[in-house]
């Protein structure tokens, strides 16, 4: 697990291993295994293999999320205020749902 640097006043709500589905093209995805961190200020995703990118979503910019299944594996899609979506799957997503609800992000 990568070392997470917390900002002043930030507390970790939960973390776990998930897969991020990065869209490219109309119906194609790249998948990245890594760790998701949910704090009281942001949601972060750090891939395991590459340090090319880190996905950081401030809580103020998130407005809803929903759940689905992808080949029997649970998935959570988080939507920001610009209607951009971020999809995560894996067996830690049940906990991810509870962390997001704990922060007051509505499930649709």
PDB file of C-alpha atoms in Angstrom:
ATOM      1  CA  UNK A   1       0.000   0.000   0.000  1.00  0.00           C
ATOM      2  CA  UNK A   2       1.354   3.413  -0.941  1.00  0.00           C
ATOM      3  CA  UNK A   3       2.079   5.952   1.765  1.00  0.00           C
ATOM      4  CA  UNK A   4      -0.808   8.375   1.909  1.00  0.00           C
ATOM      5  CA  UNK A   5       0.082  11.917   2.895  1.00  0.00           C
ATOM      6  CA  UNK A   6      -2.807  13.434   4.802  1.00  0.00           C
ATOM      7  CA  UNK A   7      -3.311  17.174   4.778  1.00  0.00           C
ATOM      8  CA  UNK A   8      -3.841  19.197   7.946  1.00  0.00           C
ATOM      9  CA  UNK A   9      -7.249  18.406   9.452  1.00  0.00           C
ATOM     10  CA  UNK A  10      -7.747  15.391   7.171  1.00  0.00           C
ATOM     11  CA  UNK A  11      -8.623  11.964   8.582  1.00  0.00           C
ATOM     12  CA  UNK A  12      -8.712   8.625   6.819  1.00  0.00           C
ATOM     13  CA  UNK A  13     -12.194   7.089   6.683  1.00  0.00           C
ATOM     14  CA  UNK A  14     -11.152   3.877   4.914  1.00  0.00           C
ATOM     15  CA  UNK A  15      -8.922   2.289   2.294  1.00  0.00           C
ATOM     16  CA  UNK A  16      -8.744  -0.871   0.253  1.00  0.00           C
ATOM     17  CA  UNK A  17      -7.693  -2.498  -2.992  1.00  0.00           C
ATOM     18  CA  UNK A  18      -9.924  -1.897  -6.038  1.00  0.00           C
ATOM     19  CA  UNK A  19      -9.764  -1.758  -9.837  1.00  0.00           C
ATOM     20  CA  UNK A  20     -10.266   1.583 -11.593  1.00  0.00           C
ATOM     21  CA  UNK A  21     -11.890   1.461 -15.036  1.00  0.00           C
ATOM     22  CA  UNK A  22     -10.434   4.312 -17.091  1.00  0.00           C
ATOM     23  CA  UNK A  23     -12.529   4.965 -20.204  1.00  0.00           C
ATOM     24  CA  UNK A  24     -10.934   5.521 -23.581  1.00  0.00           C
ATOM     25  CA  UNK A  25     -12.877   5.631 -26.798  1.00  0.00           C
ATOM     26  CA  UNK A  26     -16.575   4.937 -26.882  1.00  0.00           C
ATOM     27  CA  UNK A  27     -16.778   1.434 -25.396  1.00  0.00           C
ATOM     28  CA  UNK A  28     -13.203   0.663 -24.292  1.00  0.00           C
ATOM     29  CA  UNK A  29     -11.590   0.734 -20.858  1.00  0.00           C
ATOM     30  CA  UNK A  30      -8.132   0.404 -19.366  1.00  0.00           C
ATOM     31  CA  UNK A  31      -8.132  -1.205 -15.942  1.00  0.00           C
ATOM     32  CA  UNK A  32      -5.757  -0.242 -13.152  1.00  0.00           C
ATOM     33  CA  UNK A  33      -5.410  -2.222  -9.929  1.00  0.00           C
ATOM     34  CA  UNK A  34      -4.549  -0.139  -6.918  1.00  0.00           C
ATOM     35  CA  UNK A  35      -5.612   1.310  -3.606  1.00  0.00           C
ATOM     36  CA  UNK A  36      -8.471   3.684  -2.952  1.00  0.00           C
ATOM     37  CA  UNK A  37      -8.391   6.019   0.020  1.00  0.00           C
ATOM     38  CA  UNK A  38     -11.420   7.872   1.330  1.00  0.00           C
ATOM     39  CA  UNK A  39     -10.788  10.775   3.688  1.00  0.00           C
ATOM     40  CA  UNK A  40     -13.039  13.472   5.071  1.00  0.00           C
ATOM     41  CA  UNK A  41     -11.766  15.804   2.287  1.00  0.00           C
ATOM     42  CA  UNK A  42     -11.139  13.664  -0.817  1.00  0.00           C
ATOM     43  CA  UNK A  43     -11.164  10.298  -2.567  1.00  0.00           C
ATOM     44  CA  UNK A  44      -7.782   9.181  -3.936  1.00  0.00           C
ATOM     45  CA  UNK A  45      -6.760   6.268  -6.150  1.00  0.00           C
ATOM     46  CA  UNK A  46      -3.122   5.143  -6.471  1.00  0.00           C
ATOM     47  CA  UNK A  47      -2.354   2.410  -9.051  1.00  0.00           C
ATOM     48  CA  UNK A  48      -0.121  -0.465  -7.954  1.00  0.00           C
ATOM     49  CA  UNK A  49       2.107  -0.824 -11.006  1.00  0.00           C
ATOM     50  CA  UNK A  50       2.548   2.673 -12.283  1.00  0.00           C
ATOM     51  CA  UNK A  51       3.004   6.054 -10.723  1.00  0.00           C
ATOM     52  CA  UNK A  52       1.991   7.760 -13.973  1.00  0.00           C
ATOM     53  CA  UNK A  53      -1.162   9.171 -12.436  1.00  0.00           C
ATOM     54  CA  UNK A  54      -2.999   9.549  -9.167  1.00  0.00           C
ATOM     55  CA  UNK A  55      -6.708  10.131  -9.253  1.00  0.00           C
ATOM     56  CA  UNK A  56      -7.768  12.725  -6.678  1.00  0.00           C
ATOM     57  CA  UNK A  57     -11.424  13.689  -6.277  1.00  0.00           C
ATOM     58  CA  UNK A  58     -12.242  16.460  -3.782  1.00  0.00           C
ATOM     59  CA  UNK A  59     -15.434  15.710  -1.837  1.00  0.00           C
ATOM     60  CA  UNK A  60     -16.815  19.159  -2.633  1.00  0.00           C
ATOM     61  CA  UNK A  61     -16.844  18.170  -6.318  1.00  0.00           C
ATOM     62  CA  UNK A  62     -18.714  14.868  -5.891  1.00  0.00           C
ATOM     63  CA  UNK A  63     -22.479  14.829  -6.105  1.00  0.00           C
ATOM     64  CA  UNK A  64     -23.643  11.175  -6.279  1.00  0.00           C
ATOM     65  CA  UNK A  65     -22.710   7.527  -6.812  1.00  0.00           C
ATOM     66  CA  UNK A  66     -24.381   4.294  -7.824  1.00  0.00           C
ATOM     67  CA  UNK A  67     -23.662   0.580  -7.694  1.00  0.00           C
ATOM     68  CA  UNK A  68     -23.771  -2.102 -10.366  1.00  0.00           C
ATOM     69  CA  UNK A  69     -22.215  -5.467 -11.172  1.00  0.00           C
ATOM     70  CA  UNK A  70     -19.645  -6.325 -13.814  1.00  0.00           C
ATOM     71  CA  UNK A  71     -19.532 -10.091 -14.421  1.00  0.00           C
ATOM     72  CA  UNK A  72     -20.739 -10.787 -10.852  1.00  0.00           C
ATOM     73  CA  UNK A  73     -18.170  -8.396  -9.368  1.00  0.00           C
ATOM     74  CA  UNK A  74     -19.635  -5.361  -7.587  1.00  0.00           C
ATOM     75  CA  UNK A  75     -18.830  -1.924  -8.987  1.00  0.00           C
ATOM     76  CA  UNK A  76     -19.245   1.637  -7.714  1.00  0.00           C
ATOM     77  CA  UNK A  77     -19.447   4.613 -10.074  1.00  0.00           C
ATOM     78  CA  UNK A  78     -18.789   8.039  -8.578  1.00  0.00           C
ATOM     79  CA  UNK A  79     -20.064  11.096 -10.440  1.00  0.00           C
ATOM     80  CA  UNK A  80     -18.709  14.613 -10.007  1.00  0.00           C
ATOM     81  CA  UNK A  81     -20.474  17.933 -10.558  1.00  0.00           C
ATOM     82  CA  UNK A  82     -19.182  18.078 -14.171  1.00  0.00           C
ATOM     83  CA  UNK A  83     -20.971  14.750 -14.914  1.00  0.00           C
ATOM     84  CA  UNK A  84     -17.622  12.946 -15.212  1.00  0.00           C
ATOM     85  CA  UNK A  85     -17.789   9.383 -13.881  1.00  0.00           C
ATOM     86  CA  UNK A  86     -15.180   7.242 -12.132  1.00  0.00           C
ATOM     87  CA  UNK A  87     -15.828   3.506 -11.925  1.00  0.00           C
ATOM     88  CA  UNK A  88     -14.268   1.170  -9.372  1.00  0.00           C
ATOM     89  CA  UNK A  89     -14.827  -2.559  -8.978  1.00  0.00           C
ATOM     90  CA  UNK A  90     -13.726  -5.284  -6.624  1.00  0.00           C
ATOM     91  CA  UNK A  91     -14.851  -6.892  -3.457  1.00  0.00           C
ATOM     92  CA  UNK A  92     -13.943  -3.844  -1.300  1.00  0.00           C
ATOM     93  CA  UNK A  93     -16.684  -1.811  -2.984  1.00  0.00           C
ATOM     94  CA  UNK A  94     -19.214  -2.721  -0.270  1.00  0.00           C
ATOM     95  CA  UNK A  95     -17.039  -0.850   2.185  1.00  0.00           C
ATOM     96  CA  UNK A  96     -16.544   1.959  -0.348  1.00  0.00           C
ATOM     97  CA  UNK A  97     -20.328   2.417  -0.466  1.00  0.00           C
ATOM     98  CA  UNK A  98     -20.507   2.749   3.312  1.00  0.00           C
ATOM     99  CA  UNK A  99     -17.584   5.220   3.381  1.00  0.00           C
ATOM    100  CA  UNK A 100     -19.230   7.419   0.724  1.00  0.00           C
ATOM    101  CA  UNK A 101     -22.579   7.307   2.530  1.00  0.00           C
ATOM    102  CA  UNK A 102     -20.838   8.182   5.785  1.00  0.00           C
ATOM    103  CA  UNK A 103     -19.534  11.345   4.066  1.00  0.00           C
ATOM    104  CA  UNK A 104     -23.043  12.298   2.914  1.00  0.00           C
ATOM    105  CA  UNK A 105     -22.662  11.567  -0.797  1.00  0.00           C
ATOM    106  CA  UNK A 106     -26.092  10.378  -2.002  1.00  0.00           C
ATOM    107  CA  UNK A 107     -26.564   6.967  -3.608  1.00  0.00           C
ATOM    108  CA  UNK A 108     -28.894   6.967  -6.618  1.00  0.00           C
TER     109      UNK A 108
END
